[in-house]
Coordinates of C-alpha atoms in Angstrom, one line a residue:
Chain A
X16 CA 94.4 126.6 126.1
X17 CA 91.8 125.2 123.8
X18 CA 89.8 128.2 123.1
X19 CA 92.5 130.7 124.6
X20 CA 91.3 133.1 121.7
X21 CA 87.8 133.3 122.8
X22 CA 87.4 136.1 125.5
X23 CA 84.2 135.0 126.4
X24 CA 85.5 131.3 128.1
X25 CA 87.4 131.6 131.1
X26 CA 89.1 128.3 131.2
X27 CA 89.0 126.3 134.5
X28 CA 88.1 122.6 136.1
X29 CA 85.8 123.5 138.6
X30 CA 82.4 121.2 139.2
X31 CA 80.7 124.1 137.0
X32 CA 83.2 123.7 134.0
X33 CA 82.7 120.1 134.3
X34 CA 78.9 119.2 133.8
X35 CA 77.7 118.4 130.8
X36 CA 77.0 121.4 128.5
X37 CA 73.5 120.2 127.2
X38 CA 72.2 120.6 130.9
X39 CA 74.0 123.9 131.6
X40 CA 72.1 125.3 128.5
X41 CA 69.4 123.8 129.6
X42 CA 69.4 125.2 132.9
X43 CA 70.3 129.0 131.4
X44 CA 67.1 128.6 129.3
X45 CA 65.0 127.6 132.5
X46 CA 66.6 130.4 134.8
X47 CA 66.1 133.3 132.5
X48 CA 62.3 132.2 131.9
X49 CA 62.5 132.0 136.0
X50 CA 63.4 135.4 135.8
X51 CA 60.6 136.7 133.4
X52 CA 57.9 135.0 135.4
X53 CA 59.2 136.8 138.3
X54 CA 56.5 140.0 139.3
X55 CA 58.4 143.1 139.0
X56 CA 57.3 144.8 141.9
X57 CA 58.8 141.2 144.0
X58 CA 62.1 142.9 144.6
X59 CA 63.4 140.5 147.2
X60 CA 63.2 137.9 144.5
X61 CA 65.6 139.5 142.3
X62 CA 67.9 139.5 145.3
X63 CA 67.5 136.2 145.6
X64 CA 67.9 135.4 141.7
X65 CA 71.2 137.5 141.7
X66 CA 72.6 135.8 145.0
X67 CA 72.1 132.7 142.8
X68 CA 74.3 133.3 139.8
X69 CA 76.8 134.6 142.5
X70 CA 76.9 131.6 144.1
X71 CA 77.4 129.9 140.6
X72 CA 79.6 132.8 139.8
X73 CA 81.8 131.7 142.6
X74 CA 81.9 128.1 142.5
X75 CA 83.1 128.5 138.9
X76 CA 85.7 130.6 140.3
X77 CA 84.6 132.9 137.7
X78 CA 85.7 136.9 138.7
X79 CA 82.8 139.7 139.3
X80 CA 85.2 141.6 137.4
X81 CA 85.7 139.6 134.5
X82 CA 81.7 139.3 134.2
X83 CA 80.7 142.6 134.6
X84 CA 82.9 144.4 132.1
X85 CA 81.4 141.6 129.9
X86 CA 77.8 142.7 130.6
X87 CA 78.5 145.7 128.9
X88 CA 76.9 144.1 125.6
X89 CA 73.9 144.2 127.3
X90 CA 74.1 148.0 127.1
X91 CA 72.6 148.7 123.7
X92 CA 69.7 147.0 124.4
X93 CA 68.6 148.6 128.0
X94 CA 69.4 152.1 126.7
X95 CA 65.6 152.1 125.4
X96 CA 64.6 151.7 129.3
X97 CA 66.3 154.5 130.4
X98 CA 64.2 156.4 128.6
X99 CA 60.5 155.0 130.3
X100 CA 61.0 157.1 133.1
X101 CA 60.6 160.4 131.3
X102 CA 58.2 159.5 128.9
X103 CA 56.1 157.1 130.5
X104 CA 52.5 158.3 131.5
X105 CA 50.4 158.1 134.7
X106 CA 51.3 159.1 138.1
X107 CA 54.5 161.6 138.6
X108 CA 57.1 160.9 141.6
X109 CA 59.7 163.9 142.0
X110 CA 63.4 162.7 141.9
X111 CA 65.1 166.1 143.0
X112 CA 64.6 168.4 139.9
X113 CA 63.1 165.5 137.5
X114 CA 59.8 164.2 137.4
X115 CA 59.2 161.1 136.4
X116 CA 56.3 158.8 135.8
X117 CA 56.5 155.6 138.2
X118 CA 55.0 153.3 136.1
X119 CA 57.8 154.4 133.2
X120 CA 59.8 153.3 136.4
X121 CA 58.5 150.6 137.3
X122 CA 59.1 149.6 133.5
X123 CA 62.7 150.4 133.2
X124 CA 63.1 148.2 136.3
X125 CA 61.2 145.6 134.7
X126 CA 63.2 145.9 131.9
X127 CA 66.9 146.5 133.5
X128 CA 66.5 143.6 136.3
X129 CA 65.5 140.6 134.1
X130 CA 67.7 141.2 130.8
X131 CA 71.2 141.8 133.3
X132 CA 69.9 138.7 135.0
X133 CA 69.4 136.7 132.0
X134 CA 72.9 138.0 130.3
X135 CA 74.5 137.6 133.9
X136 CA 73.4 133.9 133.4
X137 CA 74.1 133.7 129.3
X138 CA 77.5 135.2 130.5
X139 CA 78.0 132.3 133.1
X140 CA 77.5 129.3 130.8
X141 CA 79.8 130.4 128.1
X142 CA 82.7 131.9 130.5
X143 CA 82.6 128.2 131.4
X144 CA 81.5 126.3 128.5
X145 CA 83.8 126.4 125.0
X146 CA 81.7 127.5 122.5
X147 CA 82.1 124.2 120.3
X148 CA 81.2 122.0 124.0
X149 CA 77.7 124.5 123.8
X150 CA 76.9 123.6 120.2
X151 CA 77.4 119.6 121.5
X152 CA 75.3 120.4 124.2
X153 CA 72.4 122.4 121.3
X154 CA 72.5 118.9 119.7
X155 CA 72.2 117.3 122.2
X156 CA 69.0 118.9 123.2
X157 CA 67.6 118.1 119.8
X158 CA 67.9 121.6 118.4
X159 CA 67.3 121.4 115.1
X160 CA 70.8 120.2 113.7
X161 CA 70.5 122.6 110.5
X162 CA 70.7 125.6 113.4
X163 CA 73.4 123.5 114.8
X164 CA 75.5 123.4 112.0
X165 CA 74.8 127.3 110.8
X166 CA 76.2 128.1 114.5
X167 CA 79.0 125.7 114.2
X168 CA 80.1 127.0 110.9
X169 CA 79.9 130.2 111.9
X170 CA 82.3 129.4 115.1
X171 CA 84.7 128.0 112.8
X172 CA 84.8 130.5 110.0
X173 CA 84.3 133.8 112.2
X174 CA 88.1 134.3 112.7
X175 CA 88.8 133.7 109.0
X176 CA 86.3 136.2 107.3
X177 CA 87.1 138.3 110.4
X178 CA 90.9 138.0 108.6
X179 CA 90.1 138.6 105.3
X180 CA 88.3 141.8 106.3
X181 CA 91.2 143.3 107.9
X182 CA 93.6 142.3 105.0
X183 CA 91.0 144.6 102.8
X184 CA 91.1 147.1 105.6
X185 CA 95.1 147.3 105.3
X186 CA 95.0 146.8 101.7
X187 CA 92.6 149.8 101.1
X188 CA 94.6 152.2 103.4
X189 CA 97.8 150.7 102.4
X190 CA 96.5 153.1 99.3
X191 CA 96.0 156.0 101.3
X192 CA 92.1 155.4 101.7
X193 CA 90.9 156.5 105.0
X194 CA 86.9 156.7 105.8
X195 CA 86.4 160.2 106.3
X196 CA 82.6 161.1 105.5
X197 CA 79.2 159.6 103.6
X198 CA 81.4 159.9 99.9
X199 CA 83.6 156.5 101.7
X200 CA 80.6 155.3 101.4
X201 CA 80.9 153.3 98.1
X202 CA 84.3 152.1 98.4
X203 CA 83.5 150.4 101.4
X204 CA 79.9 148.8 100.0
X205 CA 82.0 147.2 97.1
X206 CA 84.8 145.9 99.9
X207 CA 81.4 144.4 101.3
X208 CA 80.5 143.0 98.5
X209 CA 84.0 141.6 97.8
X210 CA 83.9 140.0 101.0
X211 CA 80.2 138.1 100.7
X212 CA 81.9 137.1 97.6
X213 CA 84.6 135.3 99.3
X214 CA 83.3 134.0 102.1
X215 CA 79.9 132.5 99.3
X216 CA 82.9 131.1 97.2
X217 CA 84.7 129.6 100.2
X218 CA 81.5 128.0 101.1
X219 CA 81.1 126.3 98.0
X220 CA 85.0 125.1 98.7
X221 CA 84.0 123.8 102.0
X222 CA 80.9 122.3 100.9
X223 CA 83.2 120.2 98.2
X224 CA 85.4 118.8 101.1
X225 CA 82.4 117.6 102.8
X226 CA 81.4 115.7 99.7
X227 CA 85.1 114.7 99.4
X228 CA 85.2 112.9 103.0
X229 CA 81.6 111.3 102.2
X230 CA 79.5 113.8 103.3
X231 CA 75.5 113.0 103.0
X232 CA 73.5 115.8 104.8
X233 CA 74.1 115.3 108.5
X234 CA 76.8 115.3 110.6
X235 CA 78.4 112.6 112.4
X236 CA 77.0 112.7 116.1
X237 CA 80.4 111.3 117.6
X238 CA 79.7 111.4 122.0
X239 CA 75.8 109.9 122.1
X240 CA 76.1 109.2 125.8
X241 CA 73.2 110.6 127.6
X242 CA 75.1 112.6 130.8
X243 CA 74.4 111.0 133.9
X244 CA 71.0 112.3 136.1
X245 CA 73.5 113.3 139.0
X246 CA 75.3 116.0 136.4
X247 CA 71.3 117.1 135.7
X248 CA 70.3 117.6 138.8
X249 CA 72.8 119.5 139.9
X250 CA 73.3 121.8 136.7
X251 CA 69.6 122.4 136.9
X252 CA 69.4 123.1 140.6
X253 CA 70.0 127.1 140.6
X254 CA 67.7 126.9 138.0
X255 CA 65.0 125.7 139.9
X256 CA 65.4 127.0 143.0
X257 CA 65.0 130.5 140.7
X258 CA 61.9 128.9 139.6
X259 CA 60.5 128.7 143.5
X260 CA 61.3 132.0 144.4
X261 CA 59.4 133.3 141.2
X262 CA 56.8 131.3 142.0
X263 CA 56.7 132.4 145.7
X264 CA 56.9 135.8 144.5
X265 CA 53.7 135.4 142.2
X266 CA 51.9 133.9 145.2
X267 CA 53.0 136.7 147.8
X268 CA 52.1 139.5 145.0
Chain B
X4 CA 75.6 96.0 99.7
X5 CA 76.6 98.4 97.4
X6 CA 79.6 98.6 98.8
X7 CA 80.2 95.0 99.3
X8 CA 79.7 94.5 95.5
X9 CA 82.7 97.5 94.8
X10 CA 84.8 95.8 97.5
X11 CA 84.7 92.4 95.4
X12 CA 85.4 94.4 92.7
X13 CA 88.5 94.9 93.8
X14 CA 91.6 92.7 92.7
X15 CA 95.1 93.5 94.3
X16 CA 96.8 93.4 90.8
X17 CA 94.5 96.7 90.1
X18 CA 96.6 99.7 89.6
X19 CA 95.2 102.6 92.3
X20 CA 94.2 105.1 89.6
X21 CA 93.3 104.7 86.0
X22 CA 91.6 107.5 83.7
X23 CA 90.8 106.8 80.5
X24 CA 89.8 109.2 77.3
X25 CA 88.5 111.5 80.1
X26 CA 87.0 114.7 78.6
X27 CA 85.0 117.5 79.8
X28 CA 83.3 121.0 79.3
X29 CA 82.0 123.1 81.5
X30 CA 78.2 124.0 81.7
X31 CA 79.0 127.2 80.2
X32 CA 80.8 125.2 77.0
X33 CA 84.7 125.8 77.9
X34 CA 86.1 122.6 77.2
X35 CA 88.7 121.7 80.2
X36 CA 89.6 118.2 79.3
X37 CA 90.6 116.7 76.0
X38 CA 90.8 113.1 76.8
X39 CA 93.3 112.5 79.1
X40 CA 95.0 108.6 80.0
X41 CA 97.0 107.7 82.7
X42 CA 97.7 104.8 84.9
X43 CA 99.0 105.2 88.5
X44 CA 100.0 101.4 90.4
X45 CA 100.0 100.5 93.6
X46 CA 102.2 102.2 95.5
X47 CA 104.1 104.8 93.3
X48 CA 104.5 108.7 94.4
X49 CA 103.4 110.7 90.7
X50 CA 103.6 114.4 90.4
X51 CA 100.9 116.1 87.8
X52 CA 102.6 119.4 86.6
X53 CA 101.0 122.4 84.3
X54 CA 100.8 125.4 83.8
X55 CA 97.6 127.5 86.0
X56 CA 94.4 127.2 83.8
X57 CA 96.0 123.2 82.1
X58 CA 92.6 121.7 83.7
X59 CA 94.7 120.4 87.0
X60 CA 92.1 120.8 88.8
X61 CA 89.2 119.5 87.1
X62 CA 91.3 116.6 86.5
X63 CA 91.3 116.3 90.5
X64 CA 87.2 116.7 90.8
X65 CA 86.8 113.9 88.3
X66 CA 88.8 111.5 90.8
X67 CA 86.5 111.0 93.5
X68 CA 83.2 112.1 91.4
X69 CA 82.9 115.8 92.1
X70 CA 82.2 116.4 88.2
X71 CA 81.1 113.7 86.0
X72 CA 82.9 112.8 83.0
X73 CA 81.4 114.2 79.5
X74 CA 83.6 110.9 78.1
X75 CA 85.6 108.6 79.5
X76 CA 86.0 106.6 82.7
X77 CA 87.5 107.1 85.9
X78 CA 88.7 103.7 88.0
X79 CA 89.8 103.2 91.3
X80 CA 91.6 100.3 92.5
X81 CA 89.2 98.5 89.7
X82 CA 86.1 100.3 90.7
X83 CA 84.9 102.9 88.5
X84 CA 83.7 105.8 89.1
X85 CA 79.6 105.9 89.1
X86 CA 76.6 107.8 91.2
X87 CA 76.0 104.5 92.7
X88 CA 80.0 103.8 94.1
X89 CA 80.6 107.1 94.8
X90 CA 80.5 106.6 98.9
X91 CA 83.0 104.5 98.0
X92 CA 84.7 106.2 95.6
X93 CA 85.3 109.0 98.1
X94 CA 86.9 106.7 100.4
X95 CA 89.5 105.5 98.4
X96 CA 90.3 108.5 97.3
X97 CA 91.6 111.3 99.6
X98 CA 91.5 114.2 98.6
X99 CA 93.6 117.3 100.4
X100 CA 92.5 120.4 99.5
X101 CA 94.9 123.7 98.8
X102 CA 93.8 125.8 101.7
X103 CA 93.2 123.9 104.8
X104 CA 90.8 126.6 105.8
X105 CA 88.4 124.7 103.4
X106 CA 89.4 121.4 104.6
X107 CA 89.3 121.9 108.3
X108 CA 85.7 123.0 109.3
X109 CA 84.9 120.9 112.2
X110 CA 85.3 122.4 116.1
X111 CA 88.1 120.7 116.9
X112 CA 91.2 118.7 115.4
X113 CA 89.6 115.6 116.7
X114 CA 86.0 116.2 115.3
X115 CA 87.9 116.8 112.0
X116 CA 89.6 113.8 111.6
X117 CA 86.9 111.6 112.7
X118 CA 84.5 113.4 110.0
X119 CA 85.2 111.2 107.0
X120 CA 85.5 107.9 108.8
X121 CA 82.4 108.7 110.6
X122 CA 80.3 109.4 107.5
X123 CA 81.5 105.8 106.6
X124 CA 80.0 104.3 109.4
X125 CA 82.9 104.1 111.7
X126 CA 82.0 104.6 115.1
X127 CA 83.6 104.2 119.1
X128 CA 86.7 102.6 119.7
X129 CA 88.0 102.1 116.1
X130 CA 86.9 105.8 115.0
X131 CA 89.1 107.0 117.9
X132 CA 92.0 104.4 116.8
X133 CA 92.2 105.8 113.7
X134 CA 91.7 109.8 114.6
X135 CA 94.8 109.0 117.0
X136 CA 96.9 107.1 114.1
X137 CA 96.1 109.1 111.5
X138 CA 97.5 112.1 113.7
X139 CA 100.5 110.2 114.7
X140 CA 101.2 109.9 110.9
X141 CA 101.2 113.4 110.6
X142 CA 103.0 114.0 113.9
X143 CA 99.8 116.4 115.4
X144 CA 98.2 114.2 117.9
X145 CA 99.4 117.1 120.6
X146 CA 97.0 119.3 118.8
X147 CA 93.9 116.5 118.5
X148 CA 91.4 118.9 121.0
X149 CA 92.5 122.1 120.0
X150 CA 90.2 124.0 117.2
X151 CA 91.9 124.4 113.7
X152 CA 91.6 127.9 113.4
X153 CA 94.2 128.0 116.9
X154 CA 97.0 126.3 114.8
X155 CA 99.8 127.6 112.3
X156 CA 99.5 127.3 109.2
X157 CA 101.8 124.3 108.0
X158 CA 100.3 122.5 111.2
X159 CA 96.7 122.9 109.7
X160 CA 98.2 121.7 106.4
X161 CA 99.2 118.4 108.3
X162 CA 96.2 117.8 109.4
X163 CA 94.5 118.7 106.4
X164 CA 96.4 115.0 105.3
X165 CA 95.1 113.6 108.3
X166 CA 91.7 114.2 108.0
X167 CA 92.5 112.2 104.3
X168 CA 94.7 109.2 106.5
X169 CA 91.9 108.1 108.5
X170 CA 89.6 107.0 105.9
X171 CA 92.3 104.5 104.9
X172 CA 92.7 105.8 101.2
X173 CA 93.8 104.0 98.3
X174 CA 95.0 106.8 97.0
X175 CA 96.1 110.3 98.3
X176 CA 95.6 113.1 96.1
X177 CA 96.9 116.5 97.0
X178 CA 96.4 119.9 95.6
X179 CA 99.6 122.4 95.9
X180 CA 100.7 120.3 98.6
X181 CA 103.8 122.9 99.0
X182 CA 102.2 126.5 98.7
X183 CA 102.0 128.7 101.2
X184 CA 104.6 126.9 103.3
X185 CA 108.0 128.1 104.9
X186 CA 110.7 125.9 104.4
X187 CA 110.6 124.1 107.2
X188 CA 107.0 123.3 106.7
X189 CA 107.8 122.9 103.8
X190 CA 110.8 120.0 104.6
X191 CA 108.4 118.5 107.5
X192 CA 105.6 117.7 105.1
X193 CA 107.8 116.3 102.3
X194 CA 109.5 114.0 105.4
X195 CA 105.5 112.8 106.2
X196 CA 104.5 112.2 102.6
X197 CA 107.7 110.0 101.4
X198 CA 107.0 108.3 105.2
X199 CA 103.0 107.4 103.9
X200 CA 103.1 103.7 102.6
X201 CA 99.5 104.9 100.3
X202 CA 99.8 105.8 96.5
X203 CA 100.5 109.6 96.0
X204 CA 99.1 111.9 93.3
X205 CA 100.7 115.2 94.2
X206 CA 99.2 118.1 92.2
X207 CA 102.3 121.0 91.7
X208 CA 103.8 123.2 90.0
X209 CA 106.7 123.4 92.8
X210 CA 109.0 121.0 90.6
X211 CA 112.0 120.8 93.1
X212 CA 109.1 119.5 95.4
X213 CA 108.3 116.6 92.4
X214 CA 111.4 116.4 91.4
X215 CA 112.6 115.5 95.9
X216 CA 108.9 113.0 96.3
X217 CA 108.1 111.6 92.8
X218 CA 109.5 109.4 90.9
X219 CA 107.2 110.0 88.2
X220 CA 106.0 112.9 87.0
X221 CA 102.9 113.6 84.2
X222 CA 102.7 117.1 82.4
X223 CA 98.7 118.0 82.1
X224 CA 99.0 120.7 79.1
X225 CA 96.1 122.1 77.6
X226 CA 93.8 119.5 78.8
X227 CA 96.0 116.5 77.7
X228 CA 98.5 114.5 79.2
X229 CA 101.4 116.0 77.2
X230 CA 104.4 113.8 79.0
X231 CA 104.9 111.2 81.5
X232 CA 108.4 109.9 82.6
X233 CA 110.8 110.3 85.5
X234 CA 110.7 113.6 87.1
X235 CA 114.7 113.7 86.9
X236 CA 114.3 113.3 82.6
X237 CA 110.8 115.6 82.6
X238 CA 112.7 118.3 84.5
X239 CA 115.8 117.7 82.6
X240 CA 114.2 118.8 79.3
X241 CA 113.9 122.6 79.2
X242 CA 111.8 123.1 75.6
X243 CA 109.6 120.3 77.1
X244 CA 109.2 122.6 79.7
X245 CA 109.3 125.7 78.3
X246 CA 106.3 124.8 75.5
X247 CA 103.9 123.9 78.4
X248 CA 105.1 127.0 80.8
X249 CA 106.7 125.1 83.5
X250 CA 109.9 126.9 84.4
X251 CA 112.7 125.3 87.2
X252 CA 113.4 128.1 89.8
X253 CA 116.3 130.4 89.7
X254 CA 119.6 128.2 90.0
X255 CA 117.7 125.3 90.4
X256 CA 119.8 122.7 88.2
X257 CA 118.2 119.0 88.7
X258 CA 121.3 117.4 90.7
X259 CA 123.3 114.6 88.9
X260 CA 123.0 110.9 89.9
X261 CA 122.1 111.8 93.6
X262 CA 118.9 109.6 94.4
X263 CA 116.2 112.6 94.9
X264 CA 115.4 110.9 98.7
X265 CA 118.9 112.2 99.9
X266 CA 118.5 116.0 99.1
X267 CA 117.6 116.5 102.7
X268 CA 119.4 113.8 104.7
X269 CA 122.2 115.8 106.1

C-alpha cells in the first residue's frame, strides 16, 4: 500500500523485498559493470547473466510480464543501435535482401545486450525496493547526501508539480486552447515559465519549514544500523557470480 | 550550553508569547509592521484576525526568527528572540504552515514527524515515543509509514500539526488552520486543537472558526494590533469589523450565552 501510486514497485515480502536496500543498490551497480566487462562476442555469458536476473526475477515473485512492458524505457536509447548495422563499415554479411556490415552488428549487439541487462537489473531493484527505502539505501552508501536530498525532494514533490501542471493544462483548455501547431508555441513557454515559478516559490516555502523545525544543513540520519553481513552476502551474490562469468568469458576470449 | 543558559531563562510565571513595539520593513522599504504589543499566557487559545495584506504573516516569521525585527523584541516563554537562541527559539515555537504540501517534505509520515525533534538532537527510542504520540494526538498513527503525498488532504493537514507536537512546543502557531478543508475536516481538526493542552496562536480570517476555539481574539489592522478582547464581544461589534474588513459569513449571527465549546457537541 505504501507506495501503491508508484508503478515501478511491485509490492511483496519475499527474501528479495526484504534485504537491505543499500546492498541491493549496491549489487545493481556491481552487476551492470559485470555486464560491461563482459566480451561481446562471449554469448554464452549473456545467457548466463540473463538466467541470473531470472532467477532473481523469480524469487521476488516479480512477473516477466510486469518487467518487460517496463523495459520499454529503454527503447529511446537502443534505437541509435539499430541503426549500426546499416551504416557500420568493414566486412558485409547478406541477411536476405539487406546487407549489413558485421562489425555494425557486432555493435548493436554490444549495445542491445548490456543496456537491457543493466535496465533488466535497474528494473529489479526498484519493482522491489520503494523509492524512499533506495534513497536510505544511497545514504547509506555515503552518496554524497546533497545528491540524496535533490533525489529525495524530487520524489516527494514529483506528484505535486506533476498536479499543478495539469490544473494549467485544464485551465488553458477550459478556455478553448488546444495545441495545434508551432504558433502554441508561446502560450505554452509562458505556462512553463509559470510553473518554474511556482515550484522556485514553493521551494523557498519548503525551505522556511525546514528552518521552522530547526533545520541546519543536513538531514537527520534516523536508521544508522549497518545491515547484517548475512543480508550482504546474499544481495551481492548474483552480482558476483555475474562477475565470474565475465571474467571466465574474458579468459576464454 | 547555549541552550542550557535559554532553559534557565525560563520561569513558569512567563507568559508563552510576548511582542513588544515590533516593527518592520521589507528590504524593498514597504513597511509591514508598525509596532505591534501583545501578550499571550500560558495556556490560552488566541485567534489573530485581519484582513489579507494586515502583516499576518510577517507577524508569524518574527515568532520563531524567520525575519528579524527592525524594532522591538520578540520573547518566548522569557526567552527572546536572538541569532544565538534561535535553535531554541524554533522549538518552542511550532509553527504549522498553510499548505501542508510545504510542511510535509520528508518520504514518509514517520521521517516527517521525527524531522524537528531529530534536528534537536533526539534520537532512538524517545524520537520514536514522540513520532508515535504526537500522531496519536492527531489521530494519524495508522498513516505513520505511508508517504504524505498518498494521503487526503485534511489528513496531511493533521499531520502537518504533528510534525509541530513532537518538538514539544510552548506554543503552537497556525497559519489558516481551517482553509481548504471540508467540514468534516474541518470539525475533526477543531476537536484536536481544543483537545491540545499547548498555548494556541491560530492565525484566521475564518471567524466562526475563532469565535468555536478562542477565547480571545486580537485584530492585526494595518500593521497594528487594532483590538484585543473576547472573540464573542470582537465578533459582536460589526463597525469594529467592518473598518478593518473582517466580515461574519452569510447568516452567521455569534449565538447568545451558549459557551462557544458546545457548538458541536450534539
Amino acid at each position: 500500500m505504501a507506495a501503491g501510486h508508484h508503478r515501478l514497485y511491485l509490492p511483496g515480502d519475499t527474501p528479495v523485498h526484504r534485504l537491505p536496500p543499500e546492498a541491493k543498490l549496491a549489487a545493481a551497480v556491481a552487476f551492470a559493470i559485470a555486464v560491461v566487462a563482459t566480451p561481446r562476442t562471449a554469448l554464452w555469458a549473456f545467457a548466463a547473466h540473463a538466467a541470473l536476473l531470472a532467477a532473481v526475477a523469480a524469487i521476488a515473485r516479480v512477473p516477466p510480464g510486469f518487467l518487460l512492458r517496463r523495459m520499454a524505457i529503454e527503447i529511446p536509447f537502443v534505437a541509435f543501435a539499430l541503426a549500426l548495422p546499416f551504416i557500420g563499415l568493414g566486412e558485409r554479411v547478406q541477411v536476405g535482401v539487406l546487407s549489413l556490415s558485421a562489425e555494425g552488428l557486432w555493435a548493436a549487439w554490444n549495445i542491445l545486450a548490456k543496456a537491457t541487462l543493466g535496465v533488466a537489473a535497474s528494473i529489479l531493484l526498484a519493482a522491489t525496493t520503494e523509492p524512499h527505502r533506495i534513497l536510505h539505501g544511497a545514504r547509506r552508501l555515503r552518496i554524497p547526501s546533497l545528491l540524496v536530498q535533490i533525489a529525495m525532494f524530487m520524489l516527494r514533490y514529483l506528484d505535486v508539480i506533476l498536479g499543478e501542471m495539469r490544473r494549467m493544462r485544464i485551465a488553458r483548455e477550459s478556455r478553448g486552447f488546444t495545441a495545434r501547431d508551432l504558433r502554441a508555441a508561446p502560450v505554452l513557454a509562458r505556462s512553463v515559465g509559470a510553473l518554474f515559478i511556482r515550484s522556485y516559490e514553493r521551494g523557498e516555502r519548503v525551505h522556511l519549514a525546514m528552518l521552522s523545525r530547526g533545520f541546519t544543513g543536513t538531514l537527520p540520519v534516523l536508521d544508522d544500523r549497518p545491515a547484517p553481513p548475512a543480508a550482504w552476502v546474499a544481495a551481492l551474490s548474483p552480482a558476483v557470480a555475474a562477475a565470474v562469468v565475465a571474467a571466465l568469458a574474458r579468459v576464454v576470449a | 550550553m547555549g541552550d542550557a543558559a535559554a532553559e534557565r531563562e525560563t520561569t513558569a510565571a512567563e507568559p508563552s508569547l510576548r511582542v513588544r513595539d515590533l516593527a518592520y520593513a521589507y528590504p524593498d522599504g514597504t513597511q509591514a509592521l508598525f509596532g505591534v504589543n501583545l501578550t499571550i499566557e500560558r495556556g490560552e487559545r488566541v485567534a489573530l484576525l485581519g484582513p489579507n495584506g494586515a502583516g499576518k504573516t510577517t507577524l508569524v516569521m518574527h515568532l520563531n526568527g524567520i525575519l528579524t525585527p527592525g524594532h522591538g523584541e520578540v520573547v518566548v516563554a522569557g526567552l527572546p528572540v536572538r541569532k544565538d537562541t534561535l535553535r531554541e527559539v524554533r522549538r518552542r515555537v511550532g509553527l504549522v504552515f498553510q499548505d501542508p504540501d510545504d510542511q510535509l517534505f520528508m518520504p514518509t509520515v514517520r521521517e516527517d514527524v521525527a524531522f524537528g525533534p531529530a534536528n534537536m538532537g533526539v534520537r532512538g527510542e524517545e524520537l520514536e515515543r514522540r513520532v508515535r504520540h504526537a500522531l496519536e494526538r492527531v489521530g494519524m498513527l495508522d498513516a505513520i509509514d505511508r508517504p504524505p503525498h498518498h494521503l487526503s488532504f485534511g489528513q496531511r493537514r493533521r499531520v502537518a500539526v504533528a510534525t509541530v507536537l513532537a518538538m514539544e512546543p510552548e506554543i503552537l502557531v497556525l497559519d489558516e488552520p481551517s482553509s481548504n478543508l471540508d467540514p468534516a475536516s474541518r470539525r475533526e481538526l477543531a476537536e484536536i486543537l481544543r483537545g491540545l493542552d499547548v498555548t494556541v496562536l491560530m492565525v484566521t480570517h475564518d471567524l466562526p472558526y475563532a469565535l468555536e476555539l478562542c477565547e480571545r481574539s486580537l485584530i492585526l489592522s494595518g500593521g497594528v494590533i487594532v483590538a484585543d478582547g473576547p472573540t464573542r464581544e470582537i465578533l459582536a461589534d460589526a463597525e469594529l469589523l467592518a473598518a478593518h474588513r473582517l466580515e461574519l459569513p452569510f447568516g452567521f449571527t455569534v449565538p447568545e450565552a451558549a459557551p462557544a465549546p458546545d457548538l458541536h457537541a450534539r
